[in-house]
Tab-separated table of N, CA and C in Angstrom:
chain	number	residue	atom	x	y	z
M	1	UNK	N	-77.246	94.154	-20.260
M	1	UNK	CA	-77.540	93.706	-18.916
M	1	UNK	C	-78.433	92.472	-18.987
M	2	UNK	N	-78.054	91.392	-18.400
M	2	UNK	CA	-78.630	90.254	-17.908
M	2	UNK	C	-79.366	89.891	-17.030
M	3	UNK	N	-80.128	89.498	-16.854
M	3	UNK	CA	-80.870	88.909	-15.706
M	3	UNK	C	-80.041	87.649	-15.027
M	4	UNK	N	-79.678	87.625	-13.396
M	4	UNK	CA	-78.766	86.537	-13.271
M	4	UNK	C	-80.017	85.398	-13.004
M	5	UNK	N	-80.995	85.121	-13.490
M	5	UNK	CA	-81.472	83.872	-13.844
M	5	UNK	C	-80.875	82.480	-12.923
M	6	UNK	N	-79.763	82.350	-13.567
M	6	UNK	CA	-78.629	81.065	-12.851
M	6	UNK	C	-78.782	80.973	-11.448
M	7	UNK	N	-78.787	82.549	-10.337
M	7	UNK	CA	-78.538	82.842	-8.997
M	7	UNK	C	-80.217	81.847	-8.831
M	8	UNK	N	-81.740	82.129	-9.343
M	8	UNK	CA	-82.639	80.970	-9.036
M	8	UNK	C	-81.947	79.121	-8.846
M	9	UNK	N	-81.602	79.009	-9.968
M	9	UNK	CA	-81.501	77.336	-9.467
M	9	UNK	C	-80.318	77.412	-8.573
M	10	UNK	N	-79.578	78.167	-8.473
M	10	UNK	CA	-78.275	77.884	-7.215
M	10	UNK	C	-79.252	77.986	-5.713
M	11	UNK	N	-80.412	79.243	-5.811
M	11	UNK	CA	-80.730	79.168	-4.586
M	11	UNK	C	-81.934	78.060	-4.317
M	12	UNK	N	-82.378	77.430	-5.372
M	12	UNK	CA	-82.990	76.327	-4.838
M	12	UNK	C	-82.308	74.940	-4.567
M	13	UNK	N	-81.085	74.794	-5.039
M	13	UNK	CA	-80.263	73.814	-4.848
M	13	UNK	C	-79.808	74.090	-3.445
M	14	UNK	N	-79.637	74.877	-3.117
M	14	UNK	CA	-79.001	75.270	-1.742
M	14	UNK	C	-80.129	75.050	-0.684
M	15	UNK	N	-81.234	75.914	-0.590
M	15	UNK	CA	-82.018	76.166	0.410
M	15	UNK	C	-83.350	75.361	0.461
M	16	UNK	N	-83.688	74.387	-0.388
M	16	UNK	CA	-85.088	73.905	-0.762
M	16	UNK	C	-84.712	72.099	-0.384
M	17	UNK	N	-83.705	71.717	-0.031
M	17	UNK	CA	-83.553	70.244	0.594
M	17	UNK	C	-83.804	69.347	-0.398
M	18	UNK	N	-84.148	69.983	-2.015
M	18	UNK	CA	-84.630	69.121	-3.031
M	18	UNK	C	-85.861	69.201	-3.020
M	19	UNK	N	-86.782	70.141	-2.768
M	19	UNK	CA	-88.241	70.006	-2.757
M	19	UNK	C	-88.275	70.884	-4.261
M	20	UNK	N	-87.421	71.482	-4.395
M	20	UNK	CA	-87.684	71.929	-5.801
M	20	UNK	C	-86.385	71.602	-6.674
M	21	UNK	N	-87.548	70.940	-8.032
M	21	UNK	CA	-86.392	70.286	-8.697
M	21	UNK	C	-86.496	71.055	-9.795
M	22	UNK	N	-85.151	71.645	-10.014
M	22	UNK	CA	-84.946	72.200	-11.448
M	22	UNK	C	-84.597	71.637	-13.127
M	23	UNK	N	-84.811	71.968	-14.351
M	23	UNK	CA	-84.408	71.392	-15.727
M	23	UNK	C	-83.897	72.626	-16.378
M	24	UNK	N	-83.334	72.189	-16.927
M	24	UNK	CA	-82.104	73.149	-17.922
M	24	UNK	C	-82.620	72.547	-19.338
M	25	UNK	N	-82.410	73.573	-20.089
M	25	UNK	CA	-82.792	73.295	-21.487
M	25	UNK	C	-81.604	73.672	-22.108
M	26	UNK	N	-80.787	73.185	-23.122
M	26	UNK	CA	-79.825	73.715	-24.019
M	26	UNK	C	-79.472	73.185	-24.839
M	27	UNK	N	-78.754	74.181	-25.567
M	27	UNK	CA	-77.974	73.806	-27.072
M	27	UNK	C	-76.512	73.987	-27.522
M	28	UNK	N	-76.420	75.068	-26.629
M	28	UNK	CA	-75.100	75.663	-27.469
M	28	UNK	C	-73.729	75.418	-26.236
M	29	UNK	N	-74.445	75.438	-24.795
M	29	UNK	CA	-73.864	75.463	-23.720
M	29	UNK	C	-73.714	76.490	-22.887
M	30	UNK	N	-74.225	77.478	-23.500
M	30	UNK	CA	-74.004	78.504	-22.280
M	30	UNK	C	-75.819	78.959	-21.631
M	31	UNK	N	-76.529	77.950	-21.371
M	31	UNK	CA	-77.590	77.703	-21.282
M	31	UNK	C	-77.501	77.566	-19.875
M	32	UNK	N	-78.608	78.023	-18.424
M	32	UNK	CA	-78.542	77.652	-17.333
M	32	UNK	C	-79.019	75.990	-17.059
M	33	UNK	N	-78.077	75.035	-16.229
M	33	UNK	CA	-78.472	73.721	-16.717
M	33	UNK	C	-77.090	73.178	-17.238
M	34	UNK	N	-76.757	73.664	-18.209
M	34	UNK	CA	-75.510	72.745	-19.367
M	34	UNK	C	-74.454	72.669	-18.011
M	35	UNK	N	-74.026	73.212	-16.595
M	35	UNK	CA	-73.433	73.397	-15.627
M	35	UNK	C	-73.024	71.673	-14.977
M	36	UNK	N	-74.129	71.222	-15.696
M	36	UNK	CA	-74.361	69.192	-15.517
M	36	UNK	C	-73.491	68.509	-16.087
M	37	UNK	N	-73.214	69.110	-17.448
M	37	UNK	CA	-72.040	68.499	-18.204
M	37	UNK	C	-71.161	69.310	-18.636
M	38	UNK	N	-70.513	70.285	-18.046
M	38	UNK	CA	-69.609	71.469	-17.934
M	38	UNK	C	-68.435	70.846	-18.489
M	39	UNK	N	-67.947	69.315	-18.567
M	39	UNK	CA	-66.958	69.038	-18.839
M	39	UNK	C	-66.554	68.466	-20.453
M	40	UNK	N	-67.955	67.695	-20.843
M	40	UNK	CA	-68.455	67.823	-22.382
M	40	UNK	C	-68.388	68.900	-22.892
M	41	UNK	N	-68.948	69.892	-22.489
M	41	UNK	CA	-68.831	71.501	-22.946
M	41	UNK	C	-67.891	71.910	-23.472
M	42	UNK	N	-66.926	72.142	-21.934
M	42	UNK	CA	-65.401	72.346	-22.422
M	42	UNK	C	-64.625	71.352	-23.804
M	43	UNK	N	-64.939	70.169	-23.754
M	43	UNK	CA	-64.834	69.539	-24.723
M	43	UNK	C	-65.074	69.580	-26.033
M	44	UNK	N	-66.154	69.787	-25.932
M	44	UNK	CA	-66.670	69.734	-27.528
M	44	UNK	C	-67.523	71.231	-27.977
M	45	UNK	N	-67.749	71.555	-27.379
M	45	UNK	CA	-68.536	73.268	-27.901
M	45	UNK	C	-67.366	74.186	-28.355
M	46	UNK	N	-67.250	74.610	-29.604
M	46	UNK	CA	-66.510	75.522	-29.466
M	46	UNK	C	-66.398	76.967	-28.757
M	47	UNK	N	-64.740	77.242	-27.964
M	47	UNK	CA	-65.084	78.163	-26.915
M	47	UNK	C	-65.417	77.787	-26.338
M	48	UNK	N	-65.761	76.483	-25.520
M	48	UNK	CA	-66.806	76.238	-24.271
M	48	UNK	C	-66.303	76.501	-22.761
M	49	UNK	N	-65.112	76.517	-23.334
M	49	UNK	CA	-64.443	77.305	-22.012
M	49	UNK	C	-64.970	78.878	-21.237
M	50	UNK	N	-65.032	79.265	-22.684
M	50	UNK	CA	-65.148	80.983	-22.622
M	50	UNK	C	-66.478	80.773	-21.993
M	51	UNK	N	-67.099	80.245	-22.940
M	51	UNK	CA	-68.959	80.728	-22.717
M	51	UNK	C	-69.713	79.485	-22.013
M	52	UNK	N	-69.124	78.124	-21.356
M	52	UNK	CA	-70.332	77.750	-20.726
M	52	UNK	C	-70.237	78.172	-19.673
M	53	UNK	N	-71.651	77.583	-19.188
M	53	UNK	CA	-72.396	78.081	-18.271
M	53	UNK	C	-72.528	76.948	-16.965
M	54	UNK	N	-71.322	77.105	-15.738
M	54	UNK	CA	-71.087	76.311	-14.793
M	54	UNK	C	-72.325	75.825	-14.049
M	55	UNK	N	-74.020	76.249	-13.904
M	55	UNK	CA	-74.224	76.353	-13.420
M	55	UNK	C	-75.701	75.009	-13.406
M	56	UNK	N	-75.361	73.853	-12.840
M	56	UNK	CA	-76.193	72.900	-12.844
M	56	UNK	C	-77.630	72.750	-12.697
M	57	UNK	N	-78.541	71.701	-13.287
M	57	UNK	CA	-79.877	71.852	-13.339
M	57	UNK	C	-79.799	70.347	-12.761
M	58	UNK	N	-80.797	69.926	-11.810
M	58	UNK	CA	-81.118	68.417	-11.575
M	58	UNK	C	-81.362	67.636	-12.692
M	59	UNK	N	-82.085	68.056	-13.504
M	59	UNK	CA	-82.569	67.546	-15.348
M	59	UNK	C	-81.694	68.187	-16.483
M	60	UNK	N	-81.553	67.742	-17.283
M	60	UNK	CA	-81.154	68.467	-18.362
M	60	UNK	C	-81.378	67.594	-19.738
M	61	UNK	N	-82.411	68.770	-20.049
M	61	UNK	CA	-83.008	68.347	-21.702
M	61	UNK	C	-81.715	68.879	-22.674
M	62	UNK	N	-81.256	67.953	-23.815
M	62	UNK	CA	-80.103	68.782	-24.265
M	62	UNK	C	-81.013	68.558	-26.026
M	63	UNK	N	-80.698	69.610	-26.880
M	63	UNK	CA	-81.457	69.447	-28.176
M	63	UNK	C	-80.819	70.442	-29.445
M	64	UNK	N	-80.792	70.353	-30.565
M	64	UNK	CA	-79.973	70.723	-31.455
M	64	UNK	C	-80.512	72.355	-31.390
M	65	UNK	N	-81.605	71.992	-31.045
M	65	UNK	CA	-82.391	74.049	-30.966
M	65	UNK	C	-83.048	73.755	-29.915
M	66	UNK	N	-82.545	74.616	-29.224
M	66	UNK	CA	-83.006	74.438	-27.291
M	66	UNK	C	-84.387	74.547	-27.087
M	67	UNK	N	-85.109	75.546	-28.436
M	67	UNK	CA	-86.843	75.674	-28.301
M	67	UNK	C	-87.862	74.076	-28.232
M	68	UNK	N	-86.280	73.648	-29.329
M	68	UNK	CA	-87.277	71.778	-29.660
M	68	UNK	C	-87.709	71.614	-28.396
M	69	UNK	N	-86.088	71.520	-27.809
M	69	UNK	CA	-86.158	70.877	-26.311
M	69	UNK	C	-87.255	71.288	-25.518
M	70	UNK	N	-87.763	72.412	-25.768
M	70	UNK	CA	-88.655	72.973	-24.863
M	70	UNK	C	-90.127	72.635	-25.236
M	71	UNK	N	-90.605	72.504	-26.357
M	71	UNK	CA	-91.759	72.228	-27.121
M	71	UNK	C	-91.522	70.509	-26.891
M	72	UNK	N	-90.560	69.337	-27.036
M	72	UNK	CA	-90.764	68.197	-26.724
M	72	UNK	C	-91.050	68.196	-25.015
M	73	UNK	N	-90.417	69.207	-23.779
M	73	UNK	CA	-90.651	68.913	-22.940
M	73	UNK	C	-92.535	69.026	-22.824
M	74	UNK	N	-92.682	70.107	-23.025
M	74	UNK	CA	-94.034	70.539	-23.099
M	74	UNK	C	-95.121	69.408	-23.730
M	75	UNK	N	-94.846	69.039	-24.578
M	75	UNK	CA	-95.559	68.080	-25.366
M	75	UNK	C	-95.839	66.502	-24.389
M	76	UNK	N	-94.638	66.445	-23.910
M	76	UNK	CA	-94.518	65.312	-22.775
M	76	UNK	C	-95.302	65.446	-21.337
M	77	UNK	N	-95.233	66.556	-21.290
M	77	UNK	CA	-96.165	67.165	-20.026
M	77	UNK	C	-98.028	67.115	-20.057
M	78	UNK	N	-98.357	67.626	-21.797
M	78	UNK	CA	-99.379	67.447	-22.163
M	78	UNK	C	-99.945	66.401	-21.970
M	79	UNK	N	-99.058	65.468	-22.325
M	79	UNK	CA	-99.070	63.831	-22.832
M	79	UNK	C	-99.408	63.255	-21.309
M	80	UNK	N	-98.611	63.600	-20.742
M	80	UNK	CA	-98.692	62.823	-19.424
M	80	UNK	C	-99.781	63.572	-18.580
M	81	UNK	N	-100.244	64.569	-18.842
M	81	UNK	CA	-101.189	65.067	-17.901
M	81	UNK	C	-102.999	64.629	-18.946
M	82	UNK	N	-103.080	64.299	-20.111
M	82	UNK	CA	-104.142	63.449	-20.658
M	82	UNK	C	-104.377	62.214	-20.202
M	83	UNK	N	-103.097	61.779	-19.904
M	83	UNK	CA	-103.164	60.116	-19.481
M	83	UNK	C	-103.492	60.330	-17.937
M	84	UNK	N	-103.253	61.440	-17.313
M	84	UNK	CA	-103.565	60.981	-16.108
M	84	UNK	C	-105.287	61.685	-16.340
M	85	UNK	N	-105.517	62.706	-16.546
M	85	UNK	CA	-106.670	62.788	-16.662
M	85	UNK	C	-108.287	61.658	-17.272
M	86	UNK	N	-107.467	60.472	-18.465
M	86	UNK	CA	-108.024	59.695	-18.719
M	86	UNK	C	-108.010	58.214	-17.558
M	87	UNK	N	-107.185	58.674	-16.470
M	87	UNK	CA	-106.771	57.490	-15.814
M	87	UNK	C	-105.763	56.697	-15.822
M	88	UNK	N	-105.026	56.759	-17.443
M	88	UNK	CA	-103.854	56.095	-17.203
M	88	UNK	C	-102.548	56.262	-16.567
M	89	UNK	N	-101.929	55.353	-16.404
M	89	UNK	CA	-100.751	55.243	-15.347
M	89	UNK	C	-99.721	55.335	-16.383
M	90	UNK	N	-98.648	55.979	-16.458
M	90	UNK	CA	-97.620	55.980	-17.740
M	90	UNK	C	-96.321	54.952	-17.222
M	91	UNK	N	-96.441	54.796	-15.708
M	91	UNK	CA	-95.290	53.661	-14.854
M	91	UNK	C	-96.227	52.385	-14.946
C-alpha cells in the first residue's frame, strides 16, 4: 500500500491559482514530478510506459540518484538563504 502522495500536487495545481508551487525530484521516472516530461520517459526509461508517473510538478530537479537531486536542492536553499542573511542579492 501506497500513499497517493501524487493526489497533493494535483490538488494544488487545481485549487491554489499557483500560490503553491510544487518540485519533483527524480531518477528513474516513476517519481511524482517526472509527469513534466512523461514523453522522454516513455522514450527513453526502460518500461516507461509501464511505470512512469503522469503526474506533473511546476519544477523538476532530474539527477542520476534522485537523493543527489535532493541534497543539491537543499544545498542551494542553504546557499541562498546565507546570502540573503549576509545581505546579498543572488539576481
Amino acid at each position: 500500500m501506497m500513499a497517493p502522495l501524487d493526489e497533493l500536487f494535483l490538488l494544488a495545481q487545481q485549487t491554489t491559482q499557483g500560490r503553491v508551487v510544487t518540485t519533483g525530484i527524480g531518477d528513474g521516472g516513476n517519481e511524482v514530478g517526472m509527469g513534466k516530461v512523461i514523453d522522454a520517459v516513455h522514450q527513453h526509461i526502460n518500461n516507461g510506459v509501464s511505470i512512469g508517473c503522469t503526474t506533473p510538478a511546476d519544477f523538476l530537479i532530474t539527477a542520476s540518484v534522485s537523493n543527489w537531486g535532493g541534497y543539491a536542492l537543499a544545498a542551494a536553499l542553504a546557499a541562498e538563504a546565507l546570502q540573503k542573511q549576509r545581505g546579498i542579492s543572488s539576481l
